[in-house]
Tab-separated table of C-alpha atoms in Angstrom:
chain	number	residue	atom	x	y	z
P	874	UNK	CA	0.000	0.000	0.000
P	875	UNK	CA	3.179	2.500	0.785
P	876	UNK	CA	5.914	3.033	-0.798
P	877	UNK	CA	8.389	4.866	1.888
P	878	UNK	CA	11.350	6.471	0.103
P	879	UNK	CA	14.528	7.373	1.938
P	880	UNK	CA	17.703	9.430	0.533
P	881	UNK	CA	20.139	8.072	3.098
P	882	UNK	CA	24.241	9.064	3.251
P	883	UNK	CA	24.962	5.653	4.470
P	884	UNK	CA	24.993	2.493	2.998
P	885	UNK	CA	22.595	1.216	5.041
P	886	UNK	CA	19.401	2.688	7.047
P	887	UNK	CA	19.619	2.178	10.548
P	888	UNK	CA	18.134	-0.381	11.938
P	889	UNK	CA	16.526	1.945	14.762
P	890	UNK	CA	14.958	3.753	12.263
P	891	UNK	CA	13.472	0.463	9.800
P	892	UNK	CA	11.894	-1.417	13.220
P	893	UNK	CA	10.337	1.703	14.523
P	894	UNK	CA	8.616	2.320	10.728
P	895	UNK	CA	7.948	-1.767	11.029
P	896	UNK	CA	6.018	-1.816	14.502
P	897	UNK	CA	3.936	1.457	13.804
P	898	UNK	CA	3.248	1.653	10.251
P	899	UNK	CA	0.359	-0.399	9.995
P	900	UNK	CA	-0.338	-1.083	6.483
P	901	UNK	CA	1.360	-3.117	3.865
P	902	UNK	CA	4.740	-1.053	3.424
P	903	UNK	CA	8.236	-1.153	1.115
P	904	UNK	CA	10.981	1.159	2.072
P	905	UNK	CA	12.980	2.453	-0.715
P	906	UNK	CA	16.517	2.897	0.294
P	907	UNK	CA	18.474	5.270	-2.071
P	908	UNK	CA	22.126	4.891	-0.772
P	909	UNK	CA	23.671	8.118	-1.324
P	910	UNK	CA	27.187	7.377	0.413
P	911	UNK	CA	28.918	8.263	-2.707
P	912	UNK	CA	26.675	11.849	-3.270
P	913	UNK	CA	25.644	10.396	-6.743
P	914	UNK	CA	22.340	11.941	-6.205
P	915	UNK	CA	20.795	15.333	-5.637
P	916	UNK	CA	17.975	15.053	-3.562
P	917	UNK	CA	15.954	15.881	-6.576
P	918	UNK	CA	17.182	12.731	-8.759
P	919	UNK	CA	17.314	10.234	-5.307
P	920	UNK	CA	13.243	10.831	-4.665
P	921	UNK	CA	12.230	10.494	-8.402
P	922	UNK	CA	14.442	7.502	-8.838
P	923	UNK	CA	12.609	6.440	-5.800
P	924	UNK	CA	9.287	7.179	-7.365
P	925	UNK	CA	10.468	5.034	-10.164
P	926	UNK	CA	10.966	1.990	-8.061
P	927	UNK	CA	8.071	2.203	-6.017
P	928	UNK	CA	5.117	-0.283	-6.284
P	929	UNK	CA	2.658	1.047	-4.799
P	930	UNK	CA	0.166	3.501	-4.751
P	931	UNK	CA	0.590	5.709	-1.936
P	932	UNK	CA	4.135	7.503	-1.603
P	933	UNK	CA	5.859	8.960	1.463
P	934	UNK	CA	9.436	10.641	1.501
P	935	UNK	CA	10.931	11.230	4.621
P	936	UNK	CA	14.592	12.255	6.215
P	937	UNK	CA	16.326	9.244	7.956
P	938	UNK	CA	16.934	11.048	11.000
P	939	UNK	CA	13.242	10.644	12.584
P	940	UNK	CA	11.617	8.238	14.725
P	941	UNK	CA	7.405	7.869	14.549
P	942	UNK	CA	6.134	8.618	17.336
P	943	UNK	CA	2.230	7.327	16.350
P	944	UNK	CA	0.857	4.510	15.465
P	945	UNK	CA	-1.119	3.443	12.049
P	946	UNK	CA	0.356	6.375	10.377
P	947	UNK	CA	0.529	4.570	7.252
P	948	UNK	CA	-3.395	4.252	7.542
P	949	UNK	CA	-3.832	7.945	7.878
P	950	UNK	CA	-1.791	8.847	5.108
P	951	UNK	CA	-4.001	6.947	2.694
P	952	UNK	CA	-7.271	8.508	4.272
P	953	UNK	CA	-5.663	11.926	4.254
P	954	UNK	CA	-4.843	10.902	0.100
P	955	UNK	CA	-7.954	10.116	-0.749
P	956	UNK	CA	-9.104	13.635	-0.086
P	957	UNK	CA	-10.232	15.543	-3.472
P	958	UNK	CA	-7.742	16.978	-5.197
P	959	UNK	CA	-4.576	16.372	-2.416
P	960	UNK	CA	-1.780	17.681	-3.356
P	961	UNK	CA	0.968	17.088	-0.600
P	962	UNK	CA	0.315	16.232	3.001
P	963	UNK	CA	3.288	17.034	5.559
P	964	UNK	CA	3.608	17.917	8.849
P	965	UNK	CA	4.752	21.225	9.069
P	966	UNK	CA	4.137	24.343	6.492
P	967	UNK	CA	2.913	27.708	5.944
P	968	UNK	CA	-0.196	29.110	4.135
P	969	UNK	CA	1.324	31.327	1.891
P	970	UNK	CA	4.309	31.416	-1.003
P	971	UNK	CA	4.848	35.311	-1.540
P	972	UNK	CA	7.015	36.881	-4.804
P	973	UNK	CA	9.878	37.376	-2.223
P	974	UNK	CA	12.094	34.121	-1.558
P	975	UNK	CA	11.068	33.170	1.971
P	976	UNK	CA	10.809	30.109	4.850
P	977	UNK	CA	7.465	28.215	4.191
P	978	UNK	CA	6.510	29.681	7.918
P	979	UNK	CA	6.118	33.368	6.641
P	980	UNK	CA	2.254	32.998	7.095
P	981	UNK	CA	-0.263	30.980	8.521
P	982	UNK	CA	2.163	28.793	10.254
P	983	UNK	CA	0.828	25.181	10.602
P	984	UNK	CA	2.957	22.241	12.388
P	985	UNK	CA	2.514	19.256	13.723
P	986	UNK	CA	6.353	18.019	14.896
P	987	UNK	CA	8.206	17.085	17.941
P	988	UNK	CA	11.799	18.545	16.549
P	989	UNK	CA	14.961	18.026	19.045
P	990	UNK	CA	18.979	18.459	18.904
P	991	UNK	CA	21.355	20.140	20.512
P	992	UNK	CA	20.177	18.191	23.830
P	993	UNK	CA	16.754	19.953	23.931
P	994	UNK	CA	12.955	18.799	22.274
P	995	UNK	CA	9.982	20.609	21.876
P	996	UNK	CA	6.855	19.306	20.767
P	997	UNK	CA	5.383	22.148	18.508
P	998	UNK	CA	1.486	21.722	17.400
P	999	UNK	CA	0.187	25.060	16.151
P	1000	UNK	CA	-2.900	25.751	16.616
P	1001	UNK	CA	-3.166	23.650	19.390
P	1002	UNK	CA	-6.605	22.688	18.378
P	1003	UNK	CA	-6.613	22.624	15.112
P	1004	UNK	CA	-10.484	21.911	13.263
P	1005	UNK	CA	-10.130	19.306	11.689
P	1006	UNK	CA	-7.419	16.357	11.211
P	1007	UNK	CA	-5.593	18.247	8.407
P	1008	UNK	CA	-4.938	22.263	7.599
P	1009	UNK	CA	-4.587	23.269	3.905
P	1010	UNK	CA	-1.117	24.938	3.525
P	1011	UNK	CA	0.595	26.176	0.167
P	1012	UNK	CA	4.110	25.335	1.693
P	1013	UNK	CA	5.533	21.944	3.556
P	1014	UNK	CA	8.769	21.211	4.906
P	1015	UNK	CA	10.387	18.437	3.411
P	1016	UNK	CA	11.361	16.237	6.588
P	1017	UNK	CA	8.374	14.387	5.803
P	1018	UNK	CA	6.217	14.732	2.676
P	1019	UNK	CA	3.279	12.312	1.278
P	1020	UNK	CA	1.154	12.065	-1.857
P	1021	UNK	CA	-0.188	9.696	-4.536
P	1022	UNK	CA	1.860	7.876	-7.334
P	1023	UNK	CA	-1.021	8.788	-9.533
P	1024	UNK	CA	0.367	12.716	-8.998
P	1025	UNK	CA	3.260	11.649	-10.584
P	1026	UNK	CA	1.811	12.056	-13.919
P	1027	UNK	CA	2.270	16.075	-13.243
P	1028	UNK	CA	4.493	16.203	-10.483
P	1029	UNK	CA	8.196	15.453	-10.626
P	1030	UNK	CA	11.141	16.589	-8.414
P	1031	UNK	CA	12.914	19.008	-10.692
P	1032	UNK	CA	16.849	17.943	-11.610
P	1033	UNK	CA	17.653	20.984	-13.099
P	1034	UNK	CA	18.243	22.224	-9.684
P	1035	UNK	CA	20.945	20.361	-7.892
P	1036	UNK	CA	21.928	19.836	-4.379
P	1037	UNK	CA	19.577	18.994	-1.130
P	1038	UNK	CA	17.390	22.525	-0.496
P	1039	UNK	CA	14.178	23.732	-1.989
P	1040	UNK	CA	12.920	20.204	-3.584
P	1041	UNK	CA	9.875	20.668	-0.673
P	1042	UNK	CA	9.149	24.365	-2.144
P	1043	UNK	CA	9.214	23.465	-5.745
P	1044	UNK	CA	7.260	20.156	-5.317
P	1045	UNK	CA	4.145	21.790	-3.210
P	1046	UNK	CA	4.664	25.027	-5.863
P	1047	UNK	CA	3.951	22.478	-8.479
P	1048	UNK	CA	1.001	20.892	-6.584
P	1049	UNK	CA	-0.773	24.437	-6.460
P	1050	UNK	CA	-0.107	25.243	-10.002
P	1051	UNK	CA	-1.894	22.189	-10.925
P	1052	UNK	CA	-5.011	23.147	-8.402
P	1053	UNK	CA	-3.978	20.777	-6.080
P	1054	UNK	CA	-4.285	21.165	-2.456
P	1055	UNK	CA	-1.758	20.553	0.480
P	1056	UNK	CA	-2.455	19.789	3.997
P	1057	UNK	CA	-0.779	19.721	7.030
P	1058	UNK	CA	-2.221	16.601	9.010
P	1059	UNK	CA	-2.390	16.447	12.581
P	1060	UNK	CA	-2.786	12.807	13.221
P	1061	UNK	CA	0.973	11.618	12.512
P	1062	UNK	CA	3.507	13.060	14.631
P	1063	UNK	CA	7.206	11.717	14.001
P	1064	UNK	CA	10.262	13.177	15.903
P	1065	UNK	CA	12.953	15.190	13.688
P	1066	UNK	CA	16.701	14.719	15.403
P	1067	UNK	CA	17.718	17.841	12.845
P	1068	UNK	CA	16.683	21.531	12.695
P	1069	UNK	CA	17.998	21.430	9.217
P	1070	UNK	CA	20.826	24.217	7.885
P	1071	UNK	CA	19.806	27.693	6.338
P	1072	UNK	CA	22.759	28.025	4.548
P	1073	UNK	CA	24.155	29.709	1.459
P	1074	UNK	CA	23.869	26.566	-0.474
P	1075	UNK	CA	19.487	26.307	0.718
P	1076	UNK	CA	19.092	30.279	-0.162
P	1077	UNK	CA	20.621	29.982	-3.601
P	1078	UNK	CA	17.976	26.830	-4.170
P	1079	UNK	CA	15.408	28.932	-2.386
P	1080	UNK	CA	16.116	31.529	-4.968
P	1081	UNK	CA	16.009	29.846	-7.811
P	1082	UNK	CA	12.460	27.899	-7.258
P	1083	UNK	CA	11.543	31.367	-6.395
P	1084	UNK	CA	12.465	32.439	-10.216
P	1085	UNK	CA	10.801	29.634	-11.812
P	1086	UNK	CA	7.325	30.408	-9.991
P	1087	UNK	CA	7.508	33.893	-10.195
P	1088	UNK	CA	4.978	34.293	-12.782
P	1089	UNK	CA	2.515	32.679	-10.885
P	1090	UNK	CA	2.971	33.869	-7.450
P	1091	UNK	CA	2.087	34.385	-4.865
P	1092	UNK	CA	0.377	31.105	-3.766
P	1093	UNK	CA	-1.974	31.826	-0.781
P	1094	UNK	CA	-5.001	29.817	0.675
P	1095	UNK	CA	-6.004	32.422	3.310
P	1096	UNK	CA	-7.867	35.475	2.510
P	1097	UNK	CA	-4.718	38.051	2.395
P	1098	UNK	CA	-5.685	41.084	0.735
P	1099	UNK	CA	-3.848	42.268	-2.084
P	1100	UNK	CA	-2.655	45.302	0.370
P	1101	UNK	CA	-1.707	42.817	3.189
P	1102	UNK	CA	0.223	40.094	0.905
P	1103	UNK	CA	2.313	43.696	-0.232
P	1104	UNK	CA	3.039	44.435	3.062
P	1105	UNK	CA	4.480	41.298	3.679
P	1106	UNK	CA	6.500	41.097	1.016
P	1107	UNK	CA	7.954	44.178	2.003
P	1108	UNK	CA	9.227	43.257	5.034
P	1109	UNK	CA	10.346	39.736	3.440
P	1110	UNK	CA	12.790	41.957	1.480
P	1111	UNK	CA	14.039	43.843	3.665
P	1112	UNK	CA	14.786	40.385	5.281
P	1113	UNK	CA	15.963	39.010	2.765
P	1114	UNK	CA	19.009	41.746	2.493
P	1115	UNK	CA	20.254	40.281	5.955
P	1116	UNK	CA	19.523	36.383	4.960
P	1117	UNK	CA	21.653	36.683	1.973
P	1118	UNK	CA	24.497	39.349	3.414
P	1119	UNK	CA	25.180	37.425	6.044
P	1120	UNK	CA	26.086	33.948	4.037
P	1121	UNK	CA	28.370	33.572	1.088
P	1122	UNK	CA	27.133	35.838	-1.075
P	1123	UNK	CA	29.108	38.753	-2.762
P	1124	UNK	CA	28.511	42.116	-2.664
P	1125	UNK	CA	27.561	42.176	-6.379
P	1126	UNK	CA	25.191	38.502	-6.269
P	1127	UNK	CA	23.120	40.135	-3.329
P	1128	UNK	CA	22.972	43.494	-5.346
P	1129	UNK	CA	21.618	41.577	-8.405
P	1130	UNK	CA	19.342	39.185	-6.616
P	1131	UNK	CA	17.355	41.756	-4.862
P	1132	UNK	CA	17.196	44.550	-7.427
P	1133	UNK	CA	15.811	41.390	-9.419
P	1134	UNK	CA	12.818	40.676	-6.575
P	1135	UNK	CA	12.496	44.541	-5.866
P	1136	UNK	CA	11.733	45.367	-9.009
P	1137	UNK	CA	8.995	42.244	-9.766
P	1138	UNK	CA	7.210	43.571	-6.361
P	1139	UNK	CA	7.865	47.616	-6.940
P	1140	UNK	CA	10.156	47.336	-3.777
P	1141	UNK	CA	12.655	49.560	-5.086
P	1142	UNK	CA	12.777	52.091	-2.083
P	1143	UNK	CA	13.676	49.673	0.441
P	1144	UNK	CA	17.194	48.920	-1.714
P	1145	UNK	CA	17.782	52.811	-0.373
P	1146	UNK	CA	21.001	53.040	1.486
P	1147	UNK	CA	21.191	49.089	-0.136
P	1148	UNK	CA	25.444	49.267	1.054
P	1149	UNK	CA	24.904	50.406	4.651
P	1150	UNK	CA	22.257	47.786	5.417
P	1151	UNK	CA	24.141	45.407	3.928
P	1152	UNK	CA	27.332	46.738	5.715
P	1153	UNK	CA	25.474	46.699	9.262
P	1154	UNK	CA	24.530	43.142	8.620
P	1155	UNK	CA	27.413	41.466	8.130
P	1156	UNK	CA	29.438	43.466	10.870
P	1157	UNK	CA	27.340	42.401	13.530
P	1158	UNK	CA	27.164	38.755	12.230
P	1159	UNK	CA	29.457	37.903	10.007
P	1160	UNK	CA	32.276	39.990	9.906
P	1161	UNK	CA	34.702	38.012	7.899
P	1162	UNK	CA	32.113	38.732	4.899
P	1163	UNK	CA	32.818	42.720	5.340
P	1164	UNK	CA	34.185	43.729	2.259
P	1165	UNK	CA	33.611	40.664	-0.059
């Protein structure tokens, strides 16, 4: 019934990991291992190869550093797929994909995740009582995403964009341009042992799948005016000038970039005084990046 696909850096999953998905599962299962010890796969290429192998219907991707923490999850991903016109479900996303390149949480924040490291967990479940079993969402975070092989005919992990960031963004962005729906679902709960790294290599992802969808953003599912979704994207830029200025970015990429996303949102004014912000930013957190 599921097909669970896993992009793993070791040669083998851990066997931690393949009893707890064994003794709470509860449906007929496969687990796709794609052993990426040797990096011969983006994380784009290692799910649709996975896709290709799978047998059956239902498909779930998830990270290999989790541990379920429900049982008959399997079951509920079915029910929650055989929802009219699913899309994605996940466990964590955000309700709206603005024009500006920006985390999935922006708006409308929707989670359903015990996530721990660093010797600390916290069970977040926003809202705490949510309506119904599942939220719609535009965005999901990729730690754990589920949907149907039959989506596959119109969905596809894109491998023109390499590396291990923004495959969540671009796969839910494609859901929503084909008037699908995605859902965070509140009746799985899995614990993440990784916060996951915002660095330069996930903003230059982030800002590419930005650039492909520009023409048909923003994505929303809440009822943001026009005024309000502005607003926010205003602030998102201004944002974004620290995001970028304090990672490995030149002077002249950051320049670029955001002239490119001021200009698509008529955003120009807050580039004023666009060498002094960035300037500020990188002296008080990351000076070595000062005059690069």
């Amino acid at each position: 019934m599921l097909s669970i696909i896993i992009c793993s850096k070791f040669v083998e999953l851990s066997s931690i990991l393949t009893a707890n998905i064994h003794e709470t599962v509860g449906v007929d299962y496969e687990i796709i291992h794609i052993d990426n010890s040797q990096s011969t796969h983006s994380i784009f290429s290692a799910y649709n190869l996975g896709v290709t192998k799978s047998k059956f219907p239902y498909l779930c991707f998830v990270h290999e550093d989790v541990f379920f923490r429900s049982s008959d999850w399997g079951l509920n991903i079915i029910e929650h797929l055989q929802t009219p016109q699913v899309g994605l479900i996940g466990l964590a996303g955000g309700c709206l994909a603005s024009r500006i390149p920006a985390s999935w949480s922006t708006h409308g924040l929707k989670m359903n995740l015990i996530q721990s490291g660093k010797g600390k967990s916290s069970y977040i479940r926003t809202p705490n009582q949510p309506e119904s079993t599942r939220e719609e969402v535009v965005l999901l975070d990729g730690v754990f995403l589920a949907t149907t092989k039959e989506n596959f005919q119109f969905l596809q992990f894109d491998e023109k964009i390499s590396g291990f960031h923004g495959y969540d963004y671009d796969i839910c962005m494609q859901a929503k341009a084909n008037n699908l729906r995605n859902y965070v679902v509140y009746d799985i709960l899995l614990e993440h042992f990784s916060a996951g790294s915002h660095n330069t290599d996930y903003y230059k992802n982030l800002l590419l799948v930005y650039k492909k969808w520009i023409n048909q953003l923003p994505f929303s599912c809440t009822h943001l005016s026009e005024a309000e979704t502005k607003l926010i994207e205003k602030k998102k830029l201004k944002k974004l000038i620290r995001k970028l200025g304090i990672r490995d970015f030149t002077y002249s990429e950051i320049k670029q970039e955001l002239d490119y996303f001021a200009t698509i949102t008529d955003n120009q004014k807050v580039l004023t005084w666009f060498g002094f912000k960035l300037f500020f930013a990188r002296l008080f957190n990351n000076p070595s990046r000062l005059f690069k």
